[in-house]
Structure formats: C-alpha cells, structure tokens
XYZ file of C-alpha atoms in Angstrom:
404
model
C 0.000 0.000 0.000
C 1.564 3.550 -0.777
C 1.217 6.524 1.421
C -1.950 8.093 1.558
C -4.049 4.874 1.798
C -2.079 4.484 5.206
C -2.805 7.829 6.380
C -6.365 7.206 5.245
C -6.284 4.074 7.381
C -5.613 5.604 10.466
C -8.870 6.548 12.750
C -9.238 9.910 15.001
C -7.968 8.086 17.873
C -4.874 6.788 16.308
C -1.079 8.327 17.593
C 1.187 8.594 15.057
C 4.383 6.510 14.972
C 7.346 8.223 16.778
C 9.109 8.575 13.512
C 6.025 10.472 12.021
C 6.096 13.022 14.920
C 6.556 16.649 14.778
C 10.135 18.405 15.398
C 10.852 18.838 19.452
C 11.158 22.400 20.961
C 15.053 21.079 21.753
C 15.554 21.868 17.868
C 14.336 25.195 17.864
C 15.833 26.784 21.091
C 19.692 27.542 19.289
C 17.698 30.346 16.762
C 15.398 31.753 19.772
C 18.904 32.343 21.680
C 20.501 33.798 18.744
C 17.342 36.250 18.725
C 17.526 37.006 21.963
C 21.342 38.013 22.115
C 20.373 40.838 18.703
C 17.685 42.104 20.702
C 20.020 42.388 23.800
C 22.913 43.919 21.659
C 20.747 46.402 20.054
C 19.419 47.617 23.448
C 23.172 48.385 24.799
C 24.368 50.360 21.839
C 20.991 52.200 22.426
C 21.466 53.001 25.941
C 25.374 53.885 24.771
C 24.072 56.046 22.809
C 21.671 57.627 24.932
C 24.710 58.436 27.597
C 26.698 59.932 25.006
C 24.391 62.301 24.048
C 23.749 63.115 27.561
C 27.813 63.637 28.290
C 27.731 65.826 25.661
C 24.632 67.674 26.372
C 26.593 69.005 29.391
C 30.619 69.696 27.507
C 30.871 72.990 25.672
C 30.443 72.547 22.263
C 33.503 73.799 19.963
C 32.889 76.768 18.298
C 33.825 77.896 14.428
C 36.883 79.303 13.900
C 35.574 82.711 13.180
C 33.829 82.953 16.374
C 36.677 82.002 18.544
C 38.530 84.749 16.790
C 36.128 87.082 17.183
C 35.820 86.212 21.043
C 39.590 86.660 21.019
C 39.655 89.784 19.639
C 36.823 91.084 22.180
C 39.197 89.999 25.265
C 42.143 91.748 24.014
C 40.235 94.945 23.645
C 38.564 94.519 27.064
C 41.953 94.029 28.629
C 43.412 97.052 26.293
C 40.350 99.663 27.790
C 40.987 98.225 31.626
C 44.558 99.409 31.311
C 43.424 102.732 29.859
C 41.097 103.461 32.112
C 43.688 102.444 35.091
C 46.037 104.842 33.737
C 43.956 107.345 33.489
C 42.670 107.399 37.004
C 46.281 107.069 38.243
C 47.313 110.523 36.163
C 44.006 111.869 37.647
C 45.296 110.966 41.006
C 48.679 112.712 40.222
C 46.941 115.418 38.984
C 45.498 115.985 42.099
C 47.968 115.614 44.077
C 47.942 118.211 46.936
C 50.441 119.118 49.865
C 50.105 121.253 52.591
C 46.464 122.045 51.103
C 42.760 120.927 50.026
C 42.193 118.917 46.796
C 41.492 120.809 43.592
C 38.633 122.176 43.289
C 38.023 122.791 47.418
C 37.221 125.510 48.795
C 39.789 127.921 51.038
C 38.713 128.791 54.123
C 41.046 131.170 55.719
C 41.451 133.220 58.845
C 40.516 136.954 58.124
C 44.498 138.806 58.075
C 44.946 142.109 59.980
C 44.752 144.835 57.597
C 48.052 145.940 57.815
C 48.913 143.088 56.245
C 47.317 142.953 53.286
C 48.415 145.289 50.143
C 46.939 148.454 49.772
C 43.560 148.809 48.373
C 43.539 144.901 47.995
C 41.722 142.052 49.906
C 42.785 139.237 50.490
C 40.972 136.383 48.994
C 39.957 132.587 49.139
C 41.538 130.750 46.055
C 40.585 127.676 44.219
C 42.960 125.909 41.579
C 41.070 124.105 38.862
C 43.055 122.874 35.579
C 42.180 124.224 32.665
C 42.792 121.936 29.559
C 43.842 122.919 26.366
C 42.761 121.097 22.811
C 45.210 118.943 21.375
C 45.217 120.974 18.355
C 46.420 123.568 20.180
C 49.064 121.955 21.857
C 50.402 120.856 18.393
C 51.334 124.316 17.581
C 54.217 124.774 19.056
C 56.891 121.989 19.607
C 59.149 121.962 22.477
C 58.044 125.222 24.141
C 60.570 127.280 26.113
C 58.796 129.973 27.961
C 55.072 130.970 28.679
C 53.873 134.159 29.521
C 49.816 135.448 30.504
C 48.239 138.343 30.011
C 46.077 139.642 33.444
C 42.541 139.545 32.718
C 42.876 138.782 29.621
C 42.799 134.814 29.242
C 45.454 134.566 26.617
C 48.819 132.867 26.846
C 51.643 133.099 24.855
C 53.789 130.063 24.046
C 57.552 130.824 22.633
C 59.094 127.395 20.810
C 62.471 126.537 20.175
C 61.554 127.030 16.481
C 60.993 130.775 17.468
C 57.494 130.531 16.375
C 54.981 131.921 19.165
C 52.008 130.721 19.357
C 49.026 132.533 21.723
C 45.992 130.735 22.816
C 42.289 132.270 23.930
C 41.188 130.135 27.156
C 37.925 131.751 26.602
C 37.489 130.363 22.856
C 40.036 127.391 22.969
C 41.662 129.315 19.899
C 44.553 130.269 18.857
C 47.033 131.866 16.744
C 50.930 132.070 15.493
C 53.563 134.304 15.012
C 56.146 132.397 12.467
C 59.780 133.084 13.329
C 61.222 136.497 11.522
C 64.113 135.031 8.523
C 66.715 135.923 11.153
C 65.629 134.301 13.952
C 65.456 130.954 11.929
C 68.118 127.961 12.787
C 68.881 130.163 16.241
C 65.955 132.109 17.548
C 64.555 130.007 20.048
C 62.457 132.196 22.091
C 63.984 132.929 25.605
C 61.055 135.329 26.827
C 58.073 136.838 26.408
C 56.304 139.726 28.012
C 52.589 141.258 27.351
C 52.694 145.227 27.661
C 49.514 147.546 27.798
C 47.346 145.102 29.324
C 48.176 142.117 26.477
C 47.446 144.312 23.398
C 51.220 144.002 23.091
C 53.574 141.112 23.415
C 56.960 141.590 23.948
C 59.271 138.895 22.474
C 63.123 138.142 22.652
C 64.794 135.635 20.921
C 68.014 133.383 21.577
C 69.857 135.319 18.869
C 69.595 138.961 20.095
C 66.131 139.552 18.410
C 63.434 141.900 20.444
C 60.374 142.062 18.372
C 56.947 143.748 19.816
C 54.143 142.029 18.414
C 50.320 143.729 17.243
C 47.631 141.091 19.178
C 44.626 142.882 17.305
C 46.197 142.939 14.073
C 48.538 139.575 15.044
C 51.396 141.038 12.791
C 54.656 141.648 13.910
C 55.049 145.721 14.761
C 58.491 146.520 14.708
C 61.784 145.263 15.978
C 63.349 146.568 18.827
C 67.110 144.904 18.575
C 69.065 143.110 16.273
C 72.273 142.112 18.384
C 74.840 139.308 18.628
C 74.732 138.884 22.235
C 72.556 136.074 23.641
C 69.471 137.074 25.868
C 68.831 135.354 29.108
C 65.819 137.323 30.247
C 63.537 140.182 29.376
C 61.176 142.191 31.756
C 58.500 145.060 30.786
C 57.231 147.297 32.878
C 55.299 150.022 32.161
C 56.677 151.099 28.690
C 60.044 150.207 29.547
C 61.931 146.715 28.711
C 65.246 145.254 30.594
C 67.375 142.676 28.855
C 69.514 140.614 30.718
C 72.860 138.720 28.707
C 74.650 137.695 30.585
C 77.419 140.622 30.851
C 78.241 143.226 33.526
C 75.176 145.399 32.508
C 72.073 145.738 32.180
C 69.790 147.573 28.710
C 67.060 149.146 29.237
C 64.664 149.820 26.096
C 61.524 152.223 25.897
C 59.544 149.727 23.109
C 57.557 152.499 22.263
C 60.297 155.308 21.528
C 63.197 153.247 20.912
C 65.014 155.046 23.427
C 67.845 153.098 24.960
C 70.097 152.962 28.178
C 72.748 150.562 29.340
C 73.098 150.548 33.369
C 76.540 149.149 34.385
C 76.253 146.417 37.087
C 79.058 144.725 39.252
C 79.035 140.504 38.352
C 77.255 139.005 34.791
C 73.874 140.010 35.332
C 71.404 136.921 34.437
C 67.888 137.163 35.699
C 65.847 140.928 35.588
C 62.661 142.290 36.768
C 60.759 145.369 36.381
C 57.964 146.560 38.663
C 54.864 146.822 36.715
C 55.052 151.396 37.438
C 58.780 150.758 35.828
C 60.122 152.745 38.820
C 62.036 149.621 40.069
C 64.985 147.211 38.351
C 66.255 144.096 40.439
C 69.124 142.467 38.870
C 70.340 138.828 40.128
C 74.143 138.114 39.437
C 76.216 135.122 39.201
C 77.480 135.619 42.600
C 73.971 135.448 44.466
C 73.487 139.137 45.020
C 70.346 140.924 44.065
C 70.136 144.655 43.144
C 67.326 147.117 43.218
C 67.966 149.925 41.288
C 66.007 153.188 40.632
C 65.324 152.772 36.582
C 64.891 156.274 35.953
C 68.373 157.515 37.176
C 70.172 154.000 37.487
C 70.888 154.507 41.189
C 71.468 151.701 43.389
C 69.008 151.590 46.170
C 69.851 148.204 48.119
C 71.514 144.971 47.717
C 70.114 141.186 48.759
C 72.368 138.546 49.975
C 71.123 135.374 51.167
C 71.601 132.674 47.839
C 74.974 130.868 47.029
C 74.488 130.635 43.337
C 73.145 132.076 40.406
C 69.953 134.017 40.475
C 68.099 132.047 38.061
C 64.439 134.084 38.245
C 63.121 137.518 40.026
C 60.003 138.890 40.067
C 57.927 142.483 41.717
C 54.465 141.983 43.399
C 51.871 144.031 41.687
C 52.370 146.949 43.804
C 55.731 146.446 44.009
C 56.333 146.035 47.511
C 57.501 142.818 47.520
C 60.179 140.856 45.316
C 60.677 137.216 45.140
C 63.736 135.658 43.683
C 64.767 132.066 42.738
C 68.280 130.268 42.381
C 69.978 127.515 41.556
C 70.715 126.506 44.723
C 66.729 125.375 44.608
C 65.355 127.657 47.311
C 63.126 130.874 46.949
C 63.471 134.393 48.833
C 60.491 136.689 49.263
C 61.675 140.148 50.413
C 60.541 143.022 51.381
C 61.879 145.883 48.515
C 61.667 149.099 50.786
C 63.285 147.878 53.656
C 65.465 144.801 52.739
C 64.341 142.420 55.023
C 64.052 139.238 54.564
C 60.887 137.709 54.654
C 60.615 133.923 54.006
C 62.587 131.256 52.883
C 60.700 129.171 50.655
C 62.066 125.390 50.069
C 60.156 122.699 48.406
C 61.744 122.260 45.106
C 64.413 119.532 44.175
C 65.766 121.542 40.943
C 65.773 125.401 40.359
C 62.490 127.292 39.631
C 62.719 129.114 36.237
C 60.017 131.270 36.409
C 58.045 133.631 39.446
C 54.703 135.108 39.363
C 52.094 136.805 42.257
C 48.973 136.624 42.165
C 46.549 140.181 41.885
C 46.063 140.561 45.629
C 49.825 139.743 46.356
C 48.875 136.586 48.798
C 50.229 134.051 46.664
C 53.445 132.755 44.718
C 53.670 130.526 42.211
C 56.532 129.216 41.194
C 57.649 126.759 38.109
C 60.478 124.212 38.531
C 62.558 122.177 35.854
C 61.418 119.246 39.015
C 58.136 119.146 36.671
C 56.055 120.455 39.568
C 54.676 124.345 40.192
C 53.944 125.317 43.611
C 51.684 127.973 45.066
C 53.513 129.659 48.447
C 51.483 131.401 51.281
C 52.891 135.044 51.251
C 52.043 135.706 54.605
C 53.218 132.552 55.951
C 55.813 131.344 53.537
C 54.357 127.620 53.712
C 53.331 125.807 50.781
C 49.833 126.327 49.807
C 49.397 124.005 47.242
C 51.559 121.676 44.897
C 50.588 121.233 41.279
C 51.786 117.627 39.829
C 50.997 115.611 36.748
C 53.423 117.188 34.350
C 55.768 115.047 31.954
C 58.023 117.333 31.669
C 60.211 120.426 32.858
C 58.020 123.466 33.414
C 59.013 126.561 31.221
C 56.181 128.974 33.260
C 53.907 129.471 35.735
C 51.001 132.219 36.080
C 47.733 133.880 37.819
C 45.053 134.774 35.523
C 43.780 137.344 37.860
C-alpha cells in the first residue's frame, strides 16, 4: 500500500508513529537564543548612545573658527580699555595731588588777616585751583616750548618754541594763533622770553639770537623790531613802557619799546635774571654771585643789595604793587623780600631743581613758582608755607602764572 491509503487508514484516535512526529522544541531553542542576544545587543548600543548624548549635552560645544577669533579679539580689547582706564585714574590721582592744602577744586577757608597786612587797596581772597585743559590741536602748535607768559585779565597765553614761532591761545574760545619766526631768527631764535605790555594788546618777544620784536595782538602782525644784536638774551622784563634785557654781561639795557630810546646801566658781576615793577620805577638784577640789586630805573641809582643765595639768580620777580620781590636760584630755594626795607621775609624750600620762572597773584597773597622738578607750587605770602603743589606734568616746566 503507498502513502496516503495508510494515512487514510488511520482513525481519530490513532497516535502517530514516533518517527512520524513533529520536530521537538530542543531543535528550535539555538535560533530563539541567537534572537535574543540581537535584541540584547541592540538595546546596549541604544542606551550607549543615549549616555553619550547626555555627556555631551553638558561639555561645551567647539565653536567655528571665526567665532573664537572674534571672542579673542573682544578679550584683548577689554583688557586694552581696563589698562586705559587704570592709567587714566592714576594721572588723575597725580593730577590731584595736593600738599600742605585741600584737593582741587576745594574751597579755602582762611582766617581773616589784619589789615596791615594785606596790600593796599587789595583784599585778600579765598583761592581755588582748577586745571584748565587745552585742545590737542592747540598743543600741536608749538613743539618743544621754552617759555610761557599770561596776560592779566585777559585769558590769553603766549607760548615761545624753540623754532621761534609763538604761538598765543584764547582760554575763553580754545583758539589760537601764530607768530612764524622772523628770517633771522630761523636755525637760532629760540624764544627765551616773552612779556605782554599795555594790558596784552602788546607782546613783547626776545629771541636766543639777540632779536626783540613787539608784536600787534589785534592785528597779530609783527610791529616793529626793537634789537638786532649778537649777544645772547637770558631774560627780558617790561614794565610800564620800559623793557630790561639781561645777557649775561656786567650790565644791564634798558629799552623804551615804544620810543626806541635806549640805556645801558653798568652792574658789578654778569647780570642773568631781571625784573621790572609793573610802574617801571624799580629794576632788580640777580648776578652770578647770588646778590640781588634794586635799582632806581629812571636815574640807574642803586638803592639796596640782597644777599642770602649761594648761586646764580636764576628768576626775580615784583608783586603788583611792588612792595615785595621774590627771587629764585639755583641753589633750589626761593626768597620773598621786602623791597623798601630789605628784610628778609621767608625762605621758601620745596623744590628739588631750580624754579625758572616767578609770578604773584593780583592781591599779592600768593606765589607761584615753576620748577625744571616738573612740579609748580603755590607759596602762602604771609606765611611762607606751601599752599598748594601742582603735579601731573611730563616734563620740565618753562612757566607758571595767575590769571587774575
């Protein structure tokens, strides 16, 4: 019989032989297992994956090269405007730098002086001392200045380079204008000193290489010149209509800049630093030796002579009223004395180098005085103390002034 009549032969209750039977779960377990382990590998690379993500969820991520640059650049210029700004407030502390007195911009508050001791017709008054800045366009006119003169109640300063080009500014406007250097004063006319005459309509100039020029300020020509000599000049003083020149020799010329007139007063020692009281009734003359002279200018007599420095006079200067004289040396001390009698009033000493250039104020209670120490210092008249030290400058100091 084949096959199918066999399997048609069997009944519903029949088993079938154990050769006929179906395959055992034994034979299929090897492909489940194999399964199994996919499924299991496939859930660890997911949960790998998952960390990673999460690791670097919380790493910064790296940026483009043009950002990082760009955050470079931003740092450097950070750091660049800290050190600026440190500087500056370092200058400004310089700049305010104050001895033996309140801070700039402080009020004064001083003890009401007898009356005897204040100039005639004059009060004494409280002071304050506020910088004044300059543009830097201004500033650019003249290079390496070399002396500095104001006018009184005026608010105009005159700069003289060692170009010999003068250059005067307006404080009021922040303006200014030049004077070029005349053709002879060029390669060796560096301005030694000015002077403003007639209440600053005029300004009195003298060069290194005997020049005196007088100089229009309305018209800002040049209006004639005075002296055309060989001789150096160390120093120049108006007063009144009257000019002294100081070179250096054993006398002293005296020039009317509005005449021409001219007078030569003979002196004892090389004569280096002048003055003229602002009435031109008094001379002072400071010599090599130490000595000061005052001198009557209309008849050249010798009224009185100073002793109390041990070198060269290096700067003198009258009080308004011309009372009082104050003189400077290079042995780097100041005298304030008193012209009618001779007495010596103070001693002055705060400078480290020799003050250049002396100047009272309009009520004859203060001094200034300008140092090559970089540093100008206001002096107490009536107390000889310092009053208050002005710091911050780079350089020497060519001049020092009151505007009123």
């Amino acid at each position: 019989m084949d096959a199918d009549q066999s399997k048609e032969g069997l009944t519903e209750g029949d088993e079938p032989a154990v050769g006929d039977a179906e395959p055992a779960a034994g034979d299929a377990e090897p492909d489940e297992l194999e399964q199994l382990k996919a499924e299991r590998d496939k859930a660890i690379a997911a949960r790998n994956l998952i960390v990673q993500e999460l690791l670097l969820a919380g790493q910064p991520q790296p940026r483009p090269r043009s950002r990082r640059l760009l955050a470079v650049f931003l740092t450097v210029i950070l750091l660049a405007s800290l050190v600026l700004l440190a500087r500056f407030v370092m200058k400004l502390k310089r700049m305010r730098g104050v001895k033996d007195g309140p801070t700039i911009g402080q009020k004064v508050t001083r003890k009401a002086t007898p009356k005897h001791a204040q100039p005639a017709s004059r009060s004494r008054k409280q002071r304050t001392f506020r910088p004044t800045r300059i543009s830097l366009i201004s500033l650019a006119a003249v290079s390496q200045p070399t002396t500095m003169v104001l006018a009184p109640g005026s608010r105009k300063v005159a700069i003289g380079g060692v170009d010999g080009e003068i250059a005067v500014y307006d404080l009021t406007t922040d303006t200014f204008f030049r004077f070029p250097p005349s053709s002879k004063d060029k390669g060796g006319g560096a301005i030694r000193k000015l002077a403003f005459a007639e209440g600053g309509i005029r300004l009195l100039s003298a060069s290194r290489g005997g020049t005196v020029n007088v100089w229009d300020m309305g018209k800002r020509r040049k209006l004639t010149q005075l002296l055309d000599e060989k001789s150096t000049i160390l120093d120049l003083a108006a007063g009144g209509d009257w000019l002294a020149l100081a070179r250096g020799a054993d006398s002293v010329l005296l020039v009317n800049w509005k005449t021409g007139e001219k007078r030569r007063l003979e002196t004892k020692g090389a004569i280096r630093a002048v003055a003229l009281s602002e009435d031109s009734k008094w001379l002072a003359t400071g010599a090599g030796d130490g000595k000061i002279t005052v001198w009557s200018r209309a008849n050249g007599t010798r009224i009185r002579t100073f002793s109390d420095h041990k070198q060269w006079i290096s700067a003198l200067a009258f009080s308004p009223t011309g009372e009082t004289l104050a003189s400077a040396s290079f042995d780097k001390k100041i005298r304030l004395w008193k012209r009618g009698t001779g007495r010596l009033l103070h001693r002055l000493e705060g400078h480290v180098q020799r003050a250049n250039s002396l100047s009272f104020d309009r009520t004859e209670a203060y001094l200034v005085s300008a140092s090559l120490d970089r540093r100008a210092i206001v002096w107490d008249c009536k107390t000889g103390r310092s009053f208050r030290e002005l710091v911050g400058h780079r350089w020497q100091l060519v001049g020092a002034a009151f505007e009123a």
